[in-house]
Every structure is written in C-alpha cells, then in structure tokens.
Coordinates of C-alpha atoms and ligand atoms in Angstrom, one line a residue:
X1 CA -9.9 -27.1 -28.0
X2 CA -12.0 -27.6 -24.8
X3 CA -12.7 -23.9 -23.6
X4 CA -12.7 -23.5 -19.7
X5 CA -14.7 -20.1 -18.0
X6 CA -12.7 -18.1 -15.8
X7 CA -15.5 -16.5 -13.5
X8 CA -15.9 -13.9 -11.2
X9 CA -14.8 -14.5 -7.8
X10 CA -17.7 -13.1 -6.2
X11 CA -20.2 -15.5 -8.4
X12 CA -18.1 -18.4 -7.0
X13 CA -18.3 -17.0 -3.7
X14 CA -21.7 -16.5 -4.0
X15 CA -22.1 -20.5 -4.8
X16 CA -20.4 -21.6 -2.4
X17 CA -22.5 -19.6 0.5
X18 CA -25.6 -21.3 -1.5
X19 CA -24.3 -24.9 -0.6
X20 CA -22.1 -25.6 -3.9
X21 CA -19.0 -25.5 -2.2
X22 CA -16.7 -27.9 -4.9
X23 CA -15.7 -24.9 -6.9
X24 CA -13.9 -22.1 -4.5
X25 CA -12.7 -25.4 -2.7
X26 CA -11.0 -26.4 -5.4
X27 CA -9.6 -23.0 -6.3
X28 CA -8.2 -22.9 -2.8
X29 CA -7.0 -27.1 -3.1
X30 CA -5.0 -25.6 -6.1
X31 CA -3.7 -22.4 -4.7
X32 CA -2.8 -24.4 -1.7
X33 CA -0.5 -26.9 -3.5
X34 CA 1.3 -24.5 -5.6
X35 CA 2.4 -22.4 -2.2
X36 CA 3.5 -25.9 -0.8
X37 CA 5.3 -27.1 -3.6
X38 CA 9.2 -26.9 -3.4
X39 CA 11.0 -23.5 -4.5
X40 CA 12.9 -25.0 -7.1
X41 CA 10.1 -26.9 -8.8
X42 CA 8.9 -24.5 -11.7
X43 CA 4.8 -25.2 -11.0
X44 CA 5.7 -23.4 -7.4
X45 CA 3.8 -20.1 -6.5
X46 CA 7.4 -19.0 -5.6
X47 CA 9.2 -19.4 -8.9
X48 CA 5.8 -18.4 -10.7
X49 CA 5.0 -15.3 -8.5
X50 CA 8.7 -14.3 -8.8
X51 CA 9.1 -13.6 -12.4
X52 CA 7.6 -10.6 -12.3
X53 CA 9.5 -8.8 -10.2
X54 CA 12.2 -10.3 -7.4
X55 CA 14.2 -12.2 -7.3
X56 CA 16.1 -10.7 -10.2
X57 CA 18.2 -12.1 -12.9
X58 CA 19.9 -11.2 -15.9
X59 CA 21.8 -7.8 -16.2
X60 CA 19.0 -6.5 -13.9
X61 CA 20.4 -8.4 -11.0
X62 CA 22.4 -5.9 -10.3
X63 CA 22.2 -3.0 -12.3
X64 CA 19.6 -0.3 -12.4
X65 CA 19.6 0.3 -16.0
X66 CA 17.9 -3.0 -16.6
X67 CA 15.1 -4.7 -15.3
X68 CA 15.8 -7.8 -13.6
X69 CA 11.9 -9.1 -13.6
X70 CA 10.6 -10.6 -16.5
X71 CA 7.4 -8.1 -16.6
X72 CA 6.4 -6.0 -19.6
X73 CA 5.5 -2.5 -17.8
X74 CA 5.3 0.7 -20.2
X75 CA 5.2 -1.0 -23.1
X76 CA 3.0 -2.5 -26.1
X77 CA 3.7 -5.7 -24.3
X78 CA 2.1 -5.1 -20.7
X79 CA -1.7 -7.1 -22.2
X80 CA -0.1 -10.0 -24.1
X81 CA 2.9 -10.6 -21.0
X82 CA 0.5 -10.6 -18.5
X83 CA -2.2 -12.5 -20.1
X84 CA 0.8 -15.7 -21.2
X85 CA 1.9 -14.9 -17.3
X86 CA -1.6 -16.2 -15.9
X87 CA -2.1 -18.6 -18.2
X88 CA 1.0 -20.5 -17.2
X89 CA -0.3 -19.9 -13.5
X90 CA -3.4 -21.4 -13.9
X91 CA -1.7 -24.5 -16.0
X92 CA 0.1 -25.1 -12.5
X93 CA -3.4 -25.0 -10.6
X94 CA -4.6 -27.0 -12.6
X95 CA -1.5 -29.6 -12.4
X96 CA -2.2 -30.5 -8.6
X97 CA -3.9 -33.4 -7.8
X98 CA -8.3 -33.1 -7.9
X99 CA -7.7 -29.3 -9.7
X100 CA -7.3 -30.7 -13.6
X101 CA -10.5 -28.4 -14.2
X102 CA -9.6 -25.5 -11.8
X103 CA -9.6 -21.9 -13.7
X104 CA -8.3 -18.6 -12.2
X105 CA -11.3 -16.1 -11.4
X106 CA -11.1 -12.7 -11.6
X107 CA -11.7 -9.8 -9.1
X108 CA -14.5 -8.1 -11.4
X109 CA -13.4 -4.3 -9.8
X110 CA -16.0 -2.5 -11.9
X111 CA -19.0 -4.7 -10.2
X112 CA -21.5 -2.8 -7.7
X113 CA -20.2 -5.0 -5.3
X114 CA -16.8 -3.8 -5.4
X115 CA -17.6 -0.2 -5.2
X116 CA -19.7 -0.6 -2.3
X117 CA -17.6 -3.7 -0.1
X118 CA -14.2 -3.7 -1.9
X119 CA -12.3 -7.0 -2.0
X120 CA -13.8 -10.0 -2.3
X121 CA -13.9 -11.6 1.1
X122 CA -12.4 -15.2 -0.4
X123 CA -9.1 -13.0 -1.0
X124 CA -9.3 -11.3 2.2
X125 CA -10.7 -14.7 5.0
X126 CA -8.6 -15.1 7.4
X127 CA -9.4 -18.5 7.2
X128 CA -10.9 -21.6 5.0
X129 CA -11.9 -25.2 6.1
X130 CA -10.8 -27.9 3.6
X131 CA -12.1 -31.3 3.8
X132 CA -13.0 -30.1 7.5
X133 CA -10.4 -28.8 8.9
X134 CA -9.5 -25.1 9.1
X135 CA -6.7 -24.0 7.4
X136 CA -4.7 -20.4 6.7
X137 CA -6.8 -18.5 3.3
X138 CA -4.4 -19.8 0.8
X139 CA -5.3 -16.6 -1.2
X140 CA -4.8 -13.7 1.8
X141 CA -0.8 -13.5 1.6
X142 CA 2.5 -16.0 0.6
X143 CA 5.0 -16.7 3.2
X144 CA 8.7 -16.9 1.6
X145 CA 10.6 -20.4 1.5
X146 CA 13.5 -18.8 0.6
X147 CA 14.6 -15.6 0.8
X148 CA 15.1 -12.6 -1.6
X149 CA 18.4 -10.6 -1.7
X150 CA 17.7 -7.3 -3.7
X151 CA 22.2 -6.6 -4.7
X152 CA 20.4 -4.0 -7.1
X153 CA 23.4 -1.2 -7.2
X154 CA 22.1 1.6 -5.2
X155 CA 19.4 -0.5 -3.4
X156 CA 21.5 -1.3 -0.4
X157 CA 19.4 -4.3 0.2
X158 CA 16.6 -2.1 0.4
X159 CA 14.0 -4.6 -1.5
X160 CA 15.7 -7.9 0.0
X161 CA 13.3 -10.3 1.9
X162 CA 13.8 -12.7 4.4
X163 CA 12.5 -16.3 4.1
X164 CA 9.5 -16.4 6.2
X165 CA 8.7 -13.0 5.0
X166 CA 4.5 -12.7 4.9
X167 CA 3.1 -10.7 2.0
X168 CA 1.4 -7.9 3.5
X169 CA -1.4 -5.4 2.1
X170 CA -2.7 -1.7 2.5
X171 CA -2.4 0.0 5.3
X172 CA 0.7 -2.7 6.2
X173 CA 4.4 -1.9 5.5
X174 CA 6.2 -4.5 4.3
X175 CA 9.9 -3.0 3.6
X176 CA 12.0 -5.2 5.8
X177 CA 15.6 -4.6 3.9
X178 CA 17.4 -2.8 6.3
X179 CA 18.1 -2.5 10.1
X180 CA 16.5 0.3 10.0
X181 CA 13.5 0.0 7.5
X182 CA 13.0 -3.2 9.8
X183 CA 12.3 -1.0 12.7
X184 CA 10.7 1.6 11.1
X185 CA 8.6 -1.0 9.8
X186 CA 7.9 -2.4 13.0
X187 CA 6.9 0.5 14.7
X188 CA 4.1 1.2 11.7
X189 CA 3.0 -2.1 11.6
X190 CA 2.6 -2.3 15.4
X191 CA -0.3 0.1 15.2
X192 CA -2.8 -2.0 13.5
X193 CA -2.2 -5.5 15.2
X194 CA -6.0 -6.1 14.6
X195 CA -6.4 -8.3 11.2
X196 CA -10.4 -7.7 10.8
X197 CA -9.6 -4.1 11.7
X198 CA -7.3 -4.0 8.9
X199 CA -9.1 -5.7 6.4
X200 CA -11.5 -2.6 7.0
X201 CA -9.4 -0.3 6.4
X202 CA -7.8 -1.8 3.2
X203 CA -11.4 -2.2 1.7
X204 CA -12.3 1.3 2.8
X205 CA -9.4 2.4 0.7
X206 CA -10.5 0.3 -2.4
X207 CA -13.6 1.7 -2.4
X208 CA -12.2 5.2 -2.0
X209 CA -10.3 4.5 -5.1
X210 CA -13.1 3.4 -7.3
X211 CA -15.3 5.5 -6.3
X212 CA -14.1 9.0 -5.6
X213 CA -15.4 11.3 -7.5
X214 CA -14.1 14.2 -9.7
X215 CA -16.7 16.1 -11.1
X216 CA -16.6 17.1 -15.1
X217 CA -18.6 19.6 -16.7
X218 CA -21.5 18.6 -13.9
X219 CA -20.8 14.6 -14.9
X220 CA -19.9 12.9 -11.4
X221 CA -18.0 10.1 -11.8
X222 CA -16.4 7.6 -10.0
X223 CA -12.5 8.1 -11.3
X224 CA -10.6 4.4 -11.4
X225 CA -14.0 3.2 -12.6
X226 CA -14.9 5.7 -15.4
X227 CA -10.7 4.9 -16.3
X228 CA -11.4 1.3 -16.5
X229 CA -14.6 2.4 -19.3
X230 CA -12.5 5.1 -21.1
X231 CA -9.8 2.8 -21.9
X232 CA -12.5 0.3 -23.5
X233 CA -13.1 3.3 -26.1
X234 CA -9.1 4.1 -26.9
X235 CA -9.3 3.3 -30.9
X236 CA -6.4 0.7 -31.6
X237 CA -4.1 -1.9 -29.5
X238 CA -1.0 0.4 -29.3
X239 CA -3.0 2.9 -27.4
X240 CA -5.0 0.7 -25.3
X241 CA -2.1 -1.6 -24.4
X242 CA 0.4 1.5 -22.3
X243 CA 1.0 4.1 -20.4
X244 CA 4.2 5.2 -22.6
X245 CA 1.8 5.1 -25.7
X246 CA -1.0 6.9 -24.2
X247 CA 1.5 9.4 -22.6
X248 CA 3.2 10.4 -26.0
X249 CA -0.4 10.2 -28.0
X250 CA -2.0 12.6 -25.3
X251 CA 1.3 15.2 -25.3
X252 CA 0.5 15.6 -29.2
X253 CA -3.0 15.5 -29.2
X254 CA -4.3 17.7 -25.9
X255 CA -8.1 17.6 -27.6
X256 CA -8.6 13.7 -28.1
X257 CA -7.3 12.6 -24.9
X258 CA -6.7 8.6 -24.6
X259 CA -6.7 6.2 -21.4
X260 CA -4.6 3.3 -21.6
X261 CA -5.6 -0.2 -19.7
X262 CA -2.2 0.2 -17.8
X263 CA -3.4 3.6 -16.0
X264 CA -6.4 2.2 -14.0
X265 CA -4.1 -1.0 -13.3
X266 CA -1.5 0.6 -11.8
X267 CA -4.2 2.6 -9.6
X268 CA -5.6 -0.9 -8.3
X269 CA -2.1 -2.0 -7.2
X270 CA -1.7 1.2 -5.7
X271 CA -5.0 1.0 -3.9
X272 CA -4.2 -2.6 -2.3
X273 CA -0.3 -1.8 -1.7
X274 CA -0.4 1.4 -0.2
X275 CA -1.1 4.3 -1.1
X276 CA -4.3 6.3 0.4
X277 CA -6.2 8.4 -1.9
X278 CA -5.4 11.8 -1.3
X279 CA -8.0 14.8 -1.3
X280 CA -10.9 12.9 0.9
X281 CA -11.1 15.3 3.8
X282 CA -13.1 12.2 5.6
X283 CA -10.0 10.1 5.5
X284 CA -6.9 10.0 7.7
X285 CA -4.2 9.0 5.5
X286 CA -2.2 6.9 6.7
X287 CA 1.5 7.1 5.7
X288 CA 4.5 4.9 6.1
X289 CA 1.6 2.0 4.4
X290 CA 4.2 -0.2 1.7
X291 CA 2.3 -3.6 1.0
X292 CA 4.0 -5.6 -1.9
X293 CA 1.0 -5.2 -4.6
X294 CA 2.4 -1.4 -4.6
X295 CA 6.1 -1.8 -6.0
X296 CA 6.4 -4.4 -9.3
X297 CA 9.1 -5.6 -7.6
X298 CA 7.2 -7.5 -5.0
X299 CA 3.5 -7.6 -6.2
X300 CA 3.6 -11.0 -7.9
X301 CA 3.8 -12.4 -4.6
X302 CA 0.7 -11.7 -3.3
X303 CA -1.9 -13.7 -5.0
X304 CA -4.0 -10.8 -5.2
X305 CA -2.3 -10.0 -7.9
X306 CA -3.8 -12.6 -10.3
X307 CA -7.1 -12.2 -9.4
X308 CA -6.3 -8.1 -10.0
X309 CA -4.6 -9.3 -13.1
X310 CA -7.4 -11.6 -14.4
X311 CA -9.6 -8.8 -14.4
X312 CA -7.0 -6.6 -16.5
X313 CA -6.9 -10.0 -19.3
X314 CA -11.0 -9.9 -18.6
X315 CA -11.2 -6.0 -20.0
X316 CA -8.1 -6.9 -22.3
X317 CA -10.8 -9.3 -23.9
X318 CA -13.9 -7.1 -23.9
X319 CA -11.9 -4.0 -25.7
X320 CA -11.3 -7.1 -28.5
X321 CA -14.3 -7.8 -28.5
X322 CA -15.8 -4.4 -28.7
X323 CA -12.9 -3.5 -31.5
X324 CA -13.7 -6.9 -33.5
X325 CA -9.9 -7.5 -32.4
X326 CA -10.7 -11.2 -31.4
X327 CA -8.4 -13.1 -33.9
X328 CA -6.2 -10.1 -34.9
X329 CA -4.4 -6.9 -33.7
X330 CA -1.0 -5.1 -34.7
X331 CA 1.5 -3.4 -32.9
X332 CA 2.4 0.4 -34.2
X333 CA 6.3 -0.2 -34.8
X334 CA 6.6 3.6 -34.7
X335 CA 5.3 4.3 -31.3
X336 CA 7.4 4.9 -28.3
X337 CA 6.1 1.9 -26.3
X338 CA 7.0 -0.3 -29.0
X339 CA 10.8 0.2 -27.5
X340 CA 12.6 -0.2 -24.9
X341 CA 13.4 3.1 -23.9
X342 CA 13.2 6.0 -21.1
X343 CA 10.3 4.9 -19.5
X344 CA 10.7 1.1 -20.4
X345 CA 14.0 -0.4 -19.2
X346 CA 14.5 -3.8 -21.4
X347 CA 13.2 -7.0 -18.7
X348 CA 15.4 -10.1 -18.5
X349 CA 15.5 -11.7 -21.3
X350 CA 14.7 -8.4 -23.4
X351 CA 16.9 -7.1 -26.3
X352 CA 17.1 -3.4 -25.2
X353 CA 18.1 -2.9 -29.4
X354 CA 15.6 -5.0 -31.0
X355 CA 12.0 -3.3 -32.3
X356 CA 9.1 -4.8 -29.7
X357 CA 6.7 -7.0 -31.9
X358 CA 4.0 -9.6 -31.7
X359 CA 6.9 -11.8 -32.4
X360 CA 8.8 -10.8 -29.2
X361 CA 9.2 -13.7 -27.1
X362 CA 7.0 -13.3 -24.0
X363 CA 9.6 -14.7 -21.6
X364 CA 9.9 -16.8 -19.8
X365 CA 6.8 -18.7 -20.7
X366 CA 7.4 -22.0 -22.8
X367 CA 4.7 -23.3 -25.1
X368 CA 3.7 -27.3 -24.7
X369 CA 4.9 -27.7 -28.2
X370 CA 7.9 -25.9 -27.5
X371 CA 9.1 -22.3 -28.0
X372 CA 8.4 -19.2 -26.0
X373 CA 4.9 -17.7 -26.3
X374 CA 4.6 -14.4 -28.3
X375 CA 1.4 -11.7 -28.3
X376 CA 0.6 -13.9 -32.1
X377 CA 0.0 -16.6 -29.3
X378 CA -2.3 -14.5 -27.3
X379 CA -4.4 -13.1 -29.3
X380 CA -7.7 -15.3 -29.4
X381 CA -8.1 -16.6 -25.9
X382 CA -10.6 -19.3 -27.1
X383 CA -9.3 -21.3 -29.9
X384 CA -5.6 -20.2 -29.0
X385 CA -5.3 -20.6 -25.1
X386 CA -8.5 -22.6 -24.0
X387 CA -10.5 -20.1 -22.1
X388 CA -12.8 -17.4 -21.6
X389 CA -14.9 -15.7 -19.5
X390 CA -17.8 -15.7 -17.7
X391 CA -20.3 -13.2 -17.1
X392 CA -18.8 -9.2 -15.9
X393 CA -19.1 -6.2 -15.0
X394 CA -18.2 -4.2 -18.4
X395 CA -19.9 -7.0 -20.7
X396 CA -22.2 -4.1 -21.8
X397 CA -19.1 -2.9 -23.6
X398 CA -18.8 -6.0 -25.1
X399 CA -20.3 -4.7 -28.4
X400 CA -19.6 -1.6 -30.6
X401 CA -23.3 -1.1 -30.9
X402 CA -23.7 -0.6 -27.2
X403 CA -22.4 2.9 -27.1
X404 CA -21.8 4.1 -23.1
X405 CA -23.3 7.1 -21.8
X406 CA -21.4 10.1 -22.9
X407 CA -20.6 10.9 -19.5
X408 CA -17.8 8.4 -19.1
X409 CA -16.1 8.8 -22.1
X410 CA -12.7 10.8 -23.0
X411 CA -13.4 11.5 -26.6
X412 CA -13.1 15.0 -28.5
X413 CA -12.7 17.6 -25.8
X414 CA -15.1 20.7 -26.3
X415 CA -13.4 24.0 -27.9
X416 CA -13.0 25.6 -24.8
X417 CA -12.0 22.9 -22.5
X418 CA -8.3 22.5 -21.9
X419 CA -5.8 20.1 -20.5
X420 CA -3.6 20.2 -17.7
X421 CA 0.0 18.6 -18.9
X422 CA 2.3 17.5 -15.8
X423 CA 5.8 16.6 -17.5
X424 CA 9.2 16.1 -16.8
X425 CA 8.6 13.9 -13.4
X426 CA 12.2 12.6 -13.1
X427 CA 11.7 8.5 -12.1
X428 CA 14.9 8.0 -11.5
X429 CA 15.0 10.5 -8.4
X430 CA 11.9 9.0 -6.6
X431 CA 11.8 5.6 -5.1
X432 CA 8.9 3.3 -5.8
X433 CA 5.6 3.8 -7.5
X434 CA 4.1 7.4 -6.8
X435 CA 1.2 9.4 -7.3
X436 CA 0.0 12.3 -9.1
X437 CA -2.7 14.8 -8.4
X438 CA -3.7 17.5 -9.7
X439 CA -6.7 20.5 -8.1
X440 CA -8.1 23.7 -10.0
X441 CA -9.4 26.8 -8.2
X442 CA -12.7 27.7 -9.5
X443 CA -14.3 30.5 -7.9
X444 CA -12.0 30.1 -4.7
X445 CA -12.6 26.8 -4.2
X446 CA -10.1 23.8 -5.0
X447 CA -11.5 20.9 -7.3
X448 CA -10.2 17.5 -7.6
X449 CA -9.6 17.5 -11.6
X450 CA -7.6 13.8 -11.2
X451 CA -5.1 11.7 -10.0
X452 CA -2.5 9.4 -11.9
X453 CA -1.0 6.6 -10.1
X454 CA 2.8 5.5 -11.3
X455 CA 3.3 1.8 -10.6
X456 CA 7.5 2.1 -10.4
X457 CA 10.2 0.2 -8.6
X458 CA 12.2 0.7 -5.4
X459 CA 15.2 1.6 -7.9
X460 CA 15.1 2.9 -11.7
X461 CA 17.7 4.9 -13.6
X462 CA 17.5 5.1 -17.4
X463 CA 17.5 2.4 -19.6
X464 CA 20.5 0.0 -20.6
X465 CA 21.3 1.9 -24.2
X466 CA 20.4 5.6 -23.6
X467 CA 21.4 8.0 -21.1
X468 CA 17.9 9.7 -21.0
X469 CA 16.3 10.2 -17.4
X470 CA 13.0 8.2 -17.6
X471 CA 10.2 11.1 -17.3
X472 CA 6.4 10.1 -16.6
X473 CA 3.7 12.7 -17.5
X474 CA 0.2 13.1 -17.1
X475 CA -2.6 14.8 -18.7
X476 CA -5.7 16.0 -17.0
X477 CA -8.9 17.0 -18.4
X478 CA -9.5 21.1 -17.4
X479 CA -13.1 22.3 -17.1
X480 CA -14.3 25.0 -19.2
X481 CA -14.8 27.4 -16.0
X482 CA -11.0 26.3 -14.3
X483 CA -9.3 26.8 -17.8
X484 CA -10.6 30.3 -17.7
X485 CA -9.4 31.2 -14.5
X486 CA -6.2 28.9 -14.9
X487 CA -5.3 28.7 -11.3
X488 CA -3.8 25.0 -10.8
X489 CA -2.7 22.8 -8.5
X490 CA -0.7 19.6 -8.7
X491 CA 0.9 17.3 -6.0
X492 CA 3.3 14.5 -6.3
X493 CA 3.0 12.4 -3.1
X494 CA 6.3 9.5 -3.0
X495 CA 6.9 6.5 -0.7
X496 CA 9.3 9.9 0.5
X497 CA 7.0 12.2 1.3
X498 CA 5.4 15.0 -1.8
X499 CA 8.4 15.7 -4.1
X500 CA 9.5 19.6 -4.0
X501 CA 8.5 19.5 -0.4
X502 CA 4.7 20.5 -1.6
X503 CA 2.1 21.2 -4.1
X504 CA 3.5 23.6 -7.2
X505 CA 0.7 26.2 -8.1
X506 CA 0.4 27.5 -11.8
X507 CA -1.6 31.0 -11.6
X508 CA -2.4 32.8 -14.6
X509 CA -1.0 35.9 -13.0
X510 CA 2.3 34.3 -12.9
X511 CA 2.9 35.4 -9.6
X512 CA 3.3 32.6 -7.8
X513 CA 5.3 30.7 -10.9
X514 CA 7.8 33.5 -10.9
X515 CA 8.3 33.4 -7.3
X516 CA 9.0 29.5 -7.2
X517 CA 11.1 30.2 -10.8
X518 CA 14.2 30.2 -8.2
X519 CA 13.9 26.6 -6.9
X520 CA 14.8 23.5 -9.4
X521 CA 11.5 22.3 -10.9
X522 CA 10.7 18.9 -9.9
X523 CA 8.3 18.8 -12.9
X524 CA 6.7 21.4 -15.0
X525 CA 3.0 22.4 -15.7
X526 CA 1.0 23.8 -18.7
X527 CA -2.2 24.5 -19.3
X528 CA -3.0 23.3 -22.9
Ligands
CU601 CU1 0.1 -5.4 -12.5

C-alpha cells in the first residue's frame, strides 16, 4: 500500500513562504472543491462536516435521549471514530481534480510555535490567491448551502442554522436559533467587527489555554500541554481512548490518577469555540463568546476541526507507538466507556443494547470493498489505511525508552498528596459544553490546582435505555501543603453563567459546607 505523510501545517506553511507553494495550494484547491460541491453529493464538506454533529438523524432527530450525530464522544470509540471520520475526509480531497496526492495536515498544538502564536495563520488568512487570483481562506469558516433545523425536543430550534450561516470562532457567537438568541447574538458580535482584531484575540486565548500554568509541588507547567503528555503515559487503549474510562478508573484509584486523549481534546475545542480561560487576572473574559468548535453539535463544520482532529489521530498514533500498540489493541468489555450509557447516549446508527467492540461498525463510513469500517480497520495506519505522519511535536514520546521528565507525568501520587473529586455534575441541567475549575487556599492565597473542560451539546438527557441522569466528574491533583489545610474551591462556569450561582468552598472546618448544606448541591466535593 502506497503510504502518504500527513504533515504539520506549519511545516507546509513554512514551504510555501520559502517559494514551494504546490503543496498548501493544493490543500486549499481541495478544501475549496469539497465546500463547492453540491449538498447532496456525499464527497461535500456539508454532508462530511455534518455527520458529526447536525443535522441529525435517526432517533436523535428528535429526541434527547439519543444522539442524532454519528460521533463517538465518551466512549472507547472516540480514537478509532474519529480517525475512520478523517480518513474518509481526506479520500474526498483527494477526489477533486489536481488533489489525487493531497493529505490532511495537522495543527501540531504541542509545537513551540503554538504556544507562543496559537493557530496556524493558513487556518486563520483572511485570504489565499489561487492561480492568481485572491480568493476567501477556504480553511477560516464554511458558509451553509442549506440550512439546519435543530426539532431536538426541548431545543426550541435553539441549535437550527440558516443557509448562509458563516462558521464563526472564539470570541464570536454563533447561536442564531431563535428571535431572540439572533439579537442577542447580534448585539455580541457587533462589538468585535474587526477580523484581524479578532483573530488576536482568539489566538491570545489559545495560547492561554496551552500555556497557563498550574503549579505542582514547585513543577510549573503549562496545563492542556502537560495533558496532551500525561495521556501518552495512560497504560492501555481503554484508558487512553475516554473521558468515561478515565473518570470511573480515577474515582477508584485516587493515587494513580489517569488522563485520557479525550480530556485535552475537548479543552482545544473549547479554546477555539468559546470559552475564555478563567483565573488569568490579565484577561478580560469575554462572555456571551459561542463559536461552533465549542458544542459537538456544530464543530464539524468548521474545518478547524480536522486540522484539531488530525493532531488528536497524530498523538492517537504516537501513544501506539510508544505502547508497541501499532498492529494490535483491545477494548476492556468491562469498562463503562465500552457502553452506551449515562454519559454516552447511543449515536445514530448505535445499538444503545449491544456491548461496544472493535467490531462496532464505525458509522457511517463505508470501506472501498464494502462494509462499514470498525476500530480492527483502524488500528495500523500504514499498512491498513495508507498513511502516516510526518515529523511532531511529541515524537520524543514516540519510544518507551524515551522516558519524559518526571515533571509532566501523572503517575503514583506521593503518600501525602491527595485528590480533589468533583462528582455528581448533572449534564442534563446545563446546556452545551462547560467548564470546571477548581482553586486551593494555601497560606491565604488561592492556587489554580486545574481546570476540566466538558465538550457537551446544546441538549442532553440520559440515555435511550436507562433513566440515569448523565453525571461528569473530575479529579484534581491536591498538593501536599493544600491537602493539609483542605480549603477548596471549585467553579463550574456554563454557556448560563457559573452553576449554583458561584464557586462552592469545601473548608476543613466545615463551616462554610454546613452553611451552604441548605441549598441543593449542584455537585459535590471530597478531598481524597
Ligand atoms: Cu472533537
């Protein structure tokens, strides 16, 4: 099988500034034709950036219980889904005219580059000139052809779209449903007309995300980054491949905390969607933001979100390679995120009864030879899928042997360190993705321990077969000094503004628990 290289974006950016223009103009050739191809023909960007998310079919057309997107989200399927969805992406790039060799790059987020600048310009241009003359970036946003009617019980047309609907990012709103969410939006978007301006702002926020620093036992590091490490180290696929795995593994085992590739994904869509990262007292957040990348309704239309994505299936790869996982992985039957379940509503096409295996069909993506792909399809990206990729930024990872600095790695938690367990966040009751944060007082003052970003939907309630509320947790690593004096701090900040009205404190005097014990808990705290 003829093996293509997926590169970095920023490598064929950097060619193309030398002089070699061919390749970045035939990314955006391809990109180009897909957008302009017509909404019913299954190559289009519109059919292929709508299976994620909107527009819905199946039972998740209209009812909540279900999902009507074909994306694998909490579950042992999120790596294998995603990597069939951009492979079938790039097979329609490369199925326009002049782009049979095109391959999709990837945003490499953990590069030096995108710590200091944030996005790649080439995603960001306002413009790009094409056999000399200038036309619209292909890559900055997708314009409807047709439009997207959310009848989601509940939603009141919250999530529909209108065709001629621009994808919009961070610090943009983009929630145009309503009569009202159509002014409101107005009115927010009409204080930052300036598109350069913007793009500052939306990379100033990137870089905010990746680079923000909590500090651990006097180890500064920069958070989504040292996430994006720690989840290269988590021991087998079930683990690495979910939030719901990681979630249940880290409630039973406080001292050998995990991080699952999901976790520092959702953060990224959060970063380019909208949220702001709270706790940097030299930023003015800026509420009311709601760009598509942040609901998974919405975000496969921005084609952001397979450059975001490739670099997801690019660490996907290096944890393989690092675990000798290359030509074979498993899937732990007995783990929560191998079922649909309370944080995992089945996706169209999904049998919310059956067990989730590497036999699952991966729908809706049809092999050449016929039949849908399965994760036994995706497992070797090389002699099973054609492609690999090129040089990095985690490629020192790449190899067992290479052991990263102690620093950045979650592994066995000292004796008298402690986590900070954040439970019983009710999904159902918040709209859209959310955010979690949590602060320790340590000799009177407040420390950032961490933040866990929730990629949701405008609309979730349980899933189809149980009546369980879905509930997301999170788990933050407590300092030796801040588990001793055991004053915490966590905040929950919604699309809605911060559920309960506020931060919840936990003080080991109990005084300030037992004065909130009167008001219904929106989520509950323990030091462990
Ligand atoms: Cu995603």
């Amino acid at each position: 099988m003829k093996v293509g290289v997926r590169r970095s974006l920023a490598d064929i950016q950097a060619d193309y500034d030398r002089g070699n223009k061919t390749e970045l103009e035939t990314l955006m050739r391809a990109w180009k034709g897909i957008k302009e191809l017509d909404p019913e023909d299954p190559r289009s960007f519109f059919i292929l950036g709508g299976y994620h998310g909107e527009p819905f079919r199946g039972p998740g057309e209209t009812d909540p219980t279900w999902w009507g997107g074909y994306c694998q989200h909490g579950t042992v399927l999120f790596p294998t889904w995603h990597r069939a969805y951009l492979h079938s992406l790039e097979k329609a790039l490369q199925s326009i005219p002049g782009c049979e060799s095109v391959m999709l790059p990837f945003w490499d987020e953990c590069s030096e580059d995108s710590r200091s600048n944030g996005i790649p310009h080439a995603l960001t241009d306002e413009f790009f000139e094409l056999d000399g003359v200038k036309i619209d970036n292909p890559l900055r946003s997708f314009k409807l052809p047709v439009s997207i009617v959310d009848n989601v019980k509940g939603d009141n047309a919250l999530y529909s779209k209108p065709a001629g609907y621009e994808t919009v990012r961070y610090p943009l709103s983009g929630l145009v449903g309503t009569p009202a969410d159509q002014a409101a939006t107005a009115a927010h978007n009409a204080k930052f007309p300036d598109y350069a301006e913007n793009v500052k702002i939306l990379n100033g926020n990137i870089v905010n995300w990746l680079t923000s620093t909590i500090t651990i036992d006097g180890h500064v590091m920069g958070e989504v980054y040292s996430k994006f490490v720690a989840c290269l180290n988590a021991p087998n696929y079930t683990l690495f491949s979910n939030t719901t795995s990681q979630g249940a593994w880290n409630d039973a085992h406080p001292k050998k905390p995990v991080r699952s590739l999901e976790s520092p994904h959702n953060s990224m869509h959060l970063a380019v969607g909208g949220f702001d990262v709270p706790g940097q007292g030299d930023m003015s957040p800026i509420p009311g933001a709601n760009g598509d990348m942040g609901e998974n309704d919405t975000a496969g239309l921005d084609p952001i979100f397979f450059f975001h994505h490739c670099f997801i299936d690019y660490t996907f790869w290096i944890w393989q390679r690092r675990h000798g996982a290359t030509t074979s992985f498993t899937i732990d039957s007995n783990d929560p995120g191998a079922v649909y379940g309370a944080n995992n509503p089945p996706p169209a096409g999904g049998d919310p009864d059956a067990p989730i295996t590497m036999e699952t069909p991966l729908n809706p993506f049809k092999m050449r030879e016929g039949g849908v792909y399965t994760s036994n399809d995706c497992i070797d990206i090389e002699s099973q899928l054609g492609y690999t990729y090129g040089p990095g930024s985690l490629d020192s990872y790449a190899h067992a042997a290479a052991t990263p600095s102690d620093a950045l790695l979650l592994t066995t938690l000292a004796e008298e360190e402690r986590t900070l367990h954040v439970a019983g966040v009710d999904r159902s009751k918040i709209r859209g993705s959310f955010l979690i944060t949590a602060y320790a007082e340590v000799d009177g003052e407040r420390r950032l321990l961490g933040r866990e970003a929730v990629l949701s939907r405008w609309h979730v309630e349980g899933c189809a077969n149980c009546q369980t509320h879905l509930k997301s947790s999170a788990d933050f690593r407590l300092p030796a000094e801040a588990a001793e004096q055991g004053n915490v701090e966590v905040e929950i900040r919604t699309r809605q503004g911060e559920l309960g009205g506020g931060p919840r404190m936990l003080r080991k005097s109990g005084i300030a628990a037992a004065a909130l014990a009167e008001a219904p808990e929106p989520f509950t705290m323990e030091i462990r």
